Amino acid sequence: MNDDDSPKRFKRRKVVNTNQNLQNGERKINENGLPREQAMSAGLPARWMYCPKYGQVIENLFFPMKTPLSEGYDDLLETQYRFHPEDVFKIEHPNNLKPKIWISLANTERFYGRKQVTNHDCEYIHLPMQVTNHDCEYIHLPMVGHDEAPTVDDVKRFLRIANGFYNKNEPGLIVLHCTHGFNRTGFLIAAALVELFGYDPEAALLQFASARPHGIYKEDYLR
């Protein structure tokens, strides 16, 4: 890293502690996903339905995707557009790679319940990289999104997780999503490609765009 330990070309942004799109009761821990009535009232995330579900594996390490949604949202979606957490564990990857770390960057927990991930031997981790006997770790790193790129501290937290797993030198994927799987997700994957794999920033952005067309599309993230 640079002398100030900040990722290359990734700017500091102020984080606003918001809880956008929270419905009554969502501040309680969401274990099983919102009930149908509450999910129907909350509605789908804007522009989510036609957004591609996921991209391609990057460097045999990162798997970018949009957020899955719990079954409570199913009545708002035709069958082909539904995308549940359990579907992620059924995706076939090159070299038979499996999810080892699942990271949600969404600034909410209304999209699906924790147990919809942890039921797949994926333990919810309060402190990233703590010792676990499970096959997979689930980490929630909420980031504001919208017009707010991840802060330097956000990027550092993510890089600590990515670097810790990378240095284990064991096969597996870091499955990563925000709401649509492009901007926050792409920003952090690009930062990791720079810091872990030696990419220059432009090449990192192009690599992400190749794996998740058309890549990061918000100008605020690219300045």
PDB file of C-alpha atoms in Angstrom, residues 65-163:
ATOM      1  CA  MET A  65     -23.522 -11.076  -7.781  1.00  0.00           C
ATOM      2  CA  LYS A  66     -26.583  -9.007  -6.975  1.00  0.00           C
ATOM      3  CA  THR A  67     -28.313  -9.567  -3.671  1.00  0.00           C
ATOM      4  CA  PRO A  68     -30.512 -12.646  -3.522  1.00  0.00           C
ATOM      5  CA  LEU A  69     -34.024 -12.145  -2.161  1.00  0.00           C
ATOM      6  CA  SER A  70     -35.955 -14.325   0.259  1.00  0.00           C
ATOM      7  CA  GLU A  71     -39.068 -16.227  -0.763  1.00  0.00           C
ATOM      8  CA  GLY A  72     -41.214 -13.496   0.771  1.00  0.00           C
ATOM      9  CA  TYR A  73     -40.685 -11.492  -2.425  1.00  0.00           C
ATOM     10  CA  ASP A  74     -41.644 -14.329  -4.782  1.00  0.00           C
ATOM     11  CA  ASP A  75     -45.132 -13.066  -5.575  1.00  0.00           C
ATOM     12  CA  LEU A  76     -43.556  -9.917  -7.009  1.00  0.00           C
ATOM     13  CA  LEU A  77     -41.448 -11.923  -9.462  1.00  0.00           C
ATOM     14  CA  GLU A  78     -41.977 -14.345 -12.309  1.00  0.00           C
ATOM     15  CA  THR A  79     -40.203 -17.632 -11.699  1.00  0.00           C
ATOM     16  CA  GLN A  80     -37.221 -16.900 -13.965  1.00  0.00           C
ATOM     17  CA  TYR A  81     -36.400 -13.704 -12.072  1.00  0.00           C
ATOM     18  CA  ARG A  82     -36.371 -15.216  -8.596  1.00  0.00           C
ATOM     19  CA  PHE A  83     -32.947 -15.507  -6.992  1.00  0.00           C
ATOM     20  CA  HIS A  84     -32.738 -17.041  -3.529  1.00  0.00           C
ATOM     21  CA  PRO A  85     -29.711 -17.426  -1.249  1.00  0.00           C
ATOM     22  CA  GLU A  86     -29.788 -21.207  -1.637  1.00  0.00           C
ATOM     23  CA  ASP A  87     -29.467 -20.777  -5.417  1.00  0.00           C
ATOM     24  CA  VAL A  88     -25.982 -19.362  -4.907  1.00  0.00           C
ATOM     25  CA  PHE A  89     -24.788 -22.631  -3.396  1.00  0.00           C
ATOM     26  CA  LYS A  90     -26.049 -24.546  -6.440  1.00  0.00           C
ATOM     27  CA  ILE A  91     -24.049 -22.580  -9.017  1.00  0.00           C
ATOM     28  CA  GLU A  92     -21.322 -24.637 -10.673  1.00  0.00           C
ATOM     29  CA  HIS A  93     -17.965 -22.858 -10.810  1.00  0.00           C
ATOM     30  CA  PRO A  94     -14.669 -23.614 -12.580  1.00  0.00           C
ATOM     31  CA  ASN A  95     -12.457 -26.070 -10.717  1.00  0.00           C
ATOM     32  CA  ASN A  96     -15.458 -26.970  -8.549  1.00  0.00           C
ATOM     33  CA  LEU A  97     -14.845 -23.899  -6.389  1.00  0.00           C
ATOM     34  CA  LYS A  98     -17.298 -23.391  -3.522  1.00  0.00           C
ATOM     35  CA  PRO A  99     -18.249 -20.325  -1.475  1.00  0.00           C
ATOM     36  CA  LYS A 100     -15.955 -19.937   1.532  1.00  0.00           C
ATOM     37  CA  ILE A 101     -16.773 -16.362   2.505  1.00  0.00           C
ATOM     38  CA  TRP A 102     -20.130 -14.691   1.819  1.00  0.00           C
ATOM     39  CA  ILE A 103     -20.047 -10.908   2.199  1.00  0.00           C
ATOM     40  CA  SER A 104     -23.091  -8.661   2.068  1.00  0.00           C
ATOM     41  CA  LEU A 105     -22.378  -4.974   1.470  1.00  0.00           C
ATOM     42  CA  ALA A 106     -26.062  -4.045   1.501  1.00  0.00           C
ATOM     43  CA  ASN A 107     -26.985  -1.289   3.926  1.00  0.00           C
ATOM     44  CA  THR A 108     -29.973  -3.334   5.105  1.00  0.00           C
ATOM     45  CA  GLU A 109     -30.858  -6.890   6.087  1.00  0.00           C
ATOM     46  CA  ARG A 110     -34.322  -6.898   4.570  1.00  0.00           C
ATOM     47  CA  PHE A 111     -33.345  -8.743   1.394  1.00  0.00           C
ATOM     48  CA  TYR A 112     -32.917 -12.205   2.953  1.00  0.00           C
ATOM     49  CA  GLY A 113     -32.489 -13.822   6.342  1.00  0.00           C
ATOM     50  CA  ARG A 114     -29.202 -14.843   7.906  1.00  0.00           C
ATOM     51  CA  LYS A 115     -30.339 -18.433   8.309  1.00  0.00           C
ATOM     52  CA  GLN A 116     -30.884 -18.689   4.558  1.00  0.00           C
ATOM     53  CA  VAL A 117     -27.096 -18.510   4.324  1.00  0.00           C
ATOM     54  CA  THR A 118     -26.032 -20.123   7.595  1.00  0.00           C
ATOM     55  CA  ASN A 119     -28.196 -23.198   6.910  1.00  0.00           C
ATOM     56  CA  HIS A 120     -25.548 -24.116   4.313  1.00  0.00           C
ATOM     57  CA  ASP A 121     -22.844 -24.688   6.935  1.00  0.00           C
ATOM     58  CA  CYS A 122     -21.944 -21.019   6.631  1.00  0.00           C
ATOM     59  CA  GLU A 123     -21.427 -19.460  10.060  1.00  0.00           C
ATOM     60  CA  TYR A 124     -22.376 -15.843  10.749  1.00  0.00           C
ATOM     61  CA  ILE A 125     -19.165 -14.128  11.833  1.00  0.00           C
ATOM     62  CA  HIS A 126     -19.198 -11.070  14.084  1.00  0.00           C
ATOM     63  CA  LEU A 127     -15.436 -10.598  13.902  1.00  0.00           C
ATOM     64  CA  PRO A 128     -14.063 -11.355  10.411  1.00  0.00           C
ATOM     65  CA  MET A 129     -11.473 -14.128  10.270  1.00  0.00           C
ATOM     66  CA  GLN A 130     -12.294 -15.452  13.742  1.00  0.00           C
ATOM     67  CA  VAL A 131     -11.763 -19.189  14.144  1.00  0.00           C
ATOM     68  CA  THR A 132     -14.630 -21.252  12.773  1.00  0.00           C
ATOM     69  CA  ASN A 133     -15.183 -24.943  12.171  1.00  0.00           C
ATOM     70  CA  HIS A 134     -17.691 -24.303   9.419  1.00  0.00           C
ATOM     71  CA  ASP A 135     -17.089 -24.617   5.684  1.00  0.00           C
ATOM     72  CA  CYS A 136     -18.119 -21.034   5.047  1.00  0.00           C
ATOM     73  CA  GLU A 137     -18.287 -17.655   6.804  1.00  0.00           C
ATOM     74  CA  TYR A 138     -21.059 -15.081   6.372  1.00  0.00           C
ATOM     75  CA  ILE A 139     -20.087 -11.453   7.028  1.00  0.00           C
ATOM     76  CA  HIS A 140     -22.259  -8.343   6.834  1.00  0.00           C
ATOM     77  CA  LEU A 141     -20.259  -5.213   5.964  1.00  0.00           C
ATOM     78  CA  PRO A 142     -22.993  -2.622   5.414  1.00  0.00           C
ATOM     79  CA  MET A 143     -22.037   0.265   3.129  1.00  0.00           C
ATOM     80  CA  VAL A 144     -24.210   3.202   2.154  1.00  0.00           C
ATOM     81  CA  GLY A 145     -24.058   2.856  -1.628  1.00  0.00           C
ATOM     82  CA  HIS A 146     -26.162   5.046  -3.912  1.00  0.00           C
ATOM     83  CA  ASP A 147     -23.885   8.067  -4.529  1.00  0.00           C
ATOM     84  CA  GLU A 148     -21.460   7.131  -1.744  1.00  0.00           C
ATOM     85  CA  ALA A 149     -18.427   5.094  -2.776  1.00  0.00           C
ATOM     86  CA  PRO A 150     -16.892   2.908  -0.054  1.00  0.00           C
ATOM     87  CA  THR A 151     -14.683   4.840   2.353  1.00  0.00           C
ATOM     88  CA  VAL A 152     -11.012   4.118   2.876  1.00  0.00           C
ATOM     89  CA  ASP A 153     -11.929   2.344   6.118  1.00  0.00           C
ATOM     90  CA  ASP A 154     -14.523   0.253   4.253  1.00  0.00           C
ATOM     91  CA  VAL A 155     -11.905  -0.794   1.728  1.00  0.00           C
ATOM     92  CA  LYS A 156      -9.361  -1.611   4.436  1.00  0.00           C
ATOM     93  CA  ARG A 157     -11.857  -3.841   6.252  1.00  0.00           C
ATOM     94  CA  PHE A 158     -12.646  -5.699   3.063  1.00  0.00           C
ATOM     95  CA  LEU A 159      -8.994  -6.064   2.117  1.00  0.00           C
ATOM     96  CA  ARG A 160      -8.176  -7.525   5.537  1.00  0.00           C
ATOM     97  CA  ILE A 161     -10.788 -10.208   4.953  1.00  0.00           C
ATOM     98  CA  ALA A 162      -9.756 -10.878   1.349  1.00  0.00           C
ATOM     99  CA  ASN A 163      -6.053 -10.915   2.175  1.00  0.00           C
TER     100      ASN A 163
END
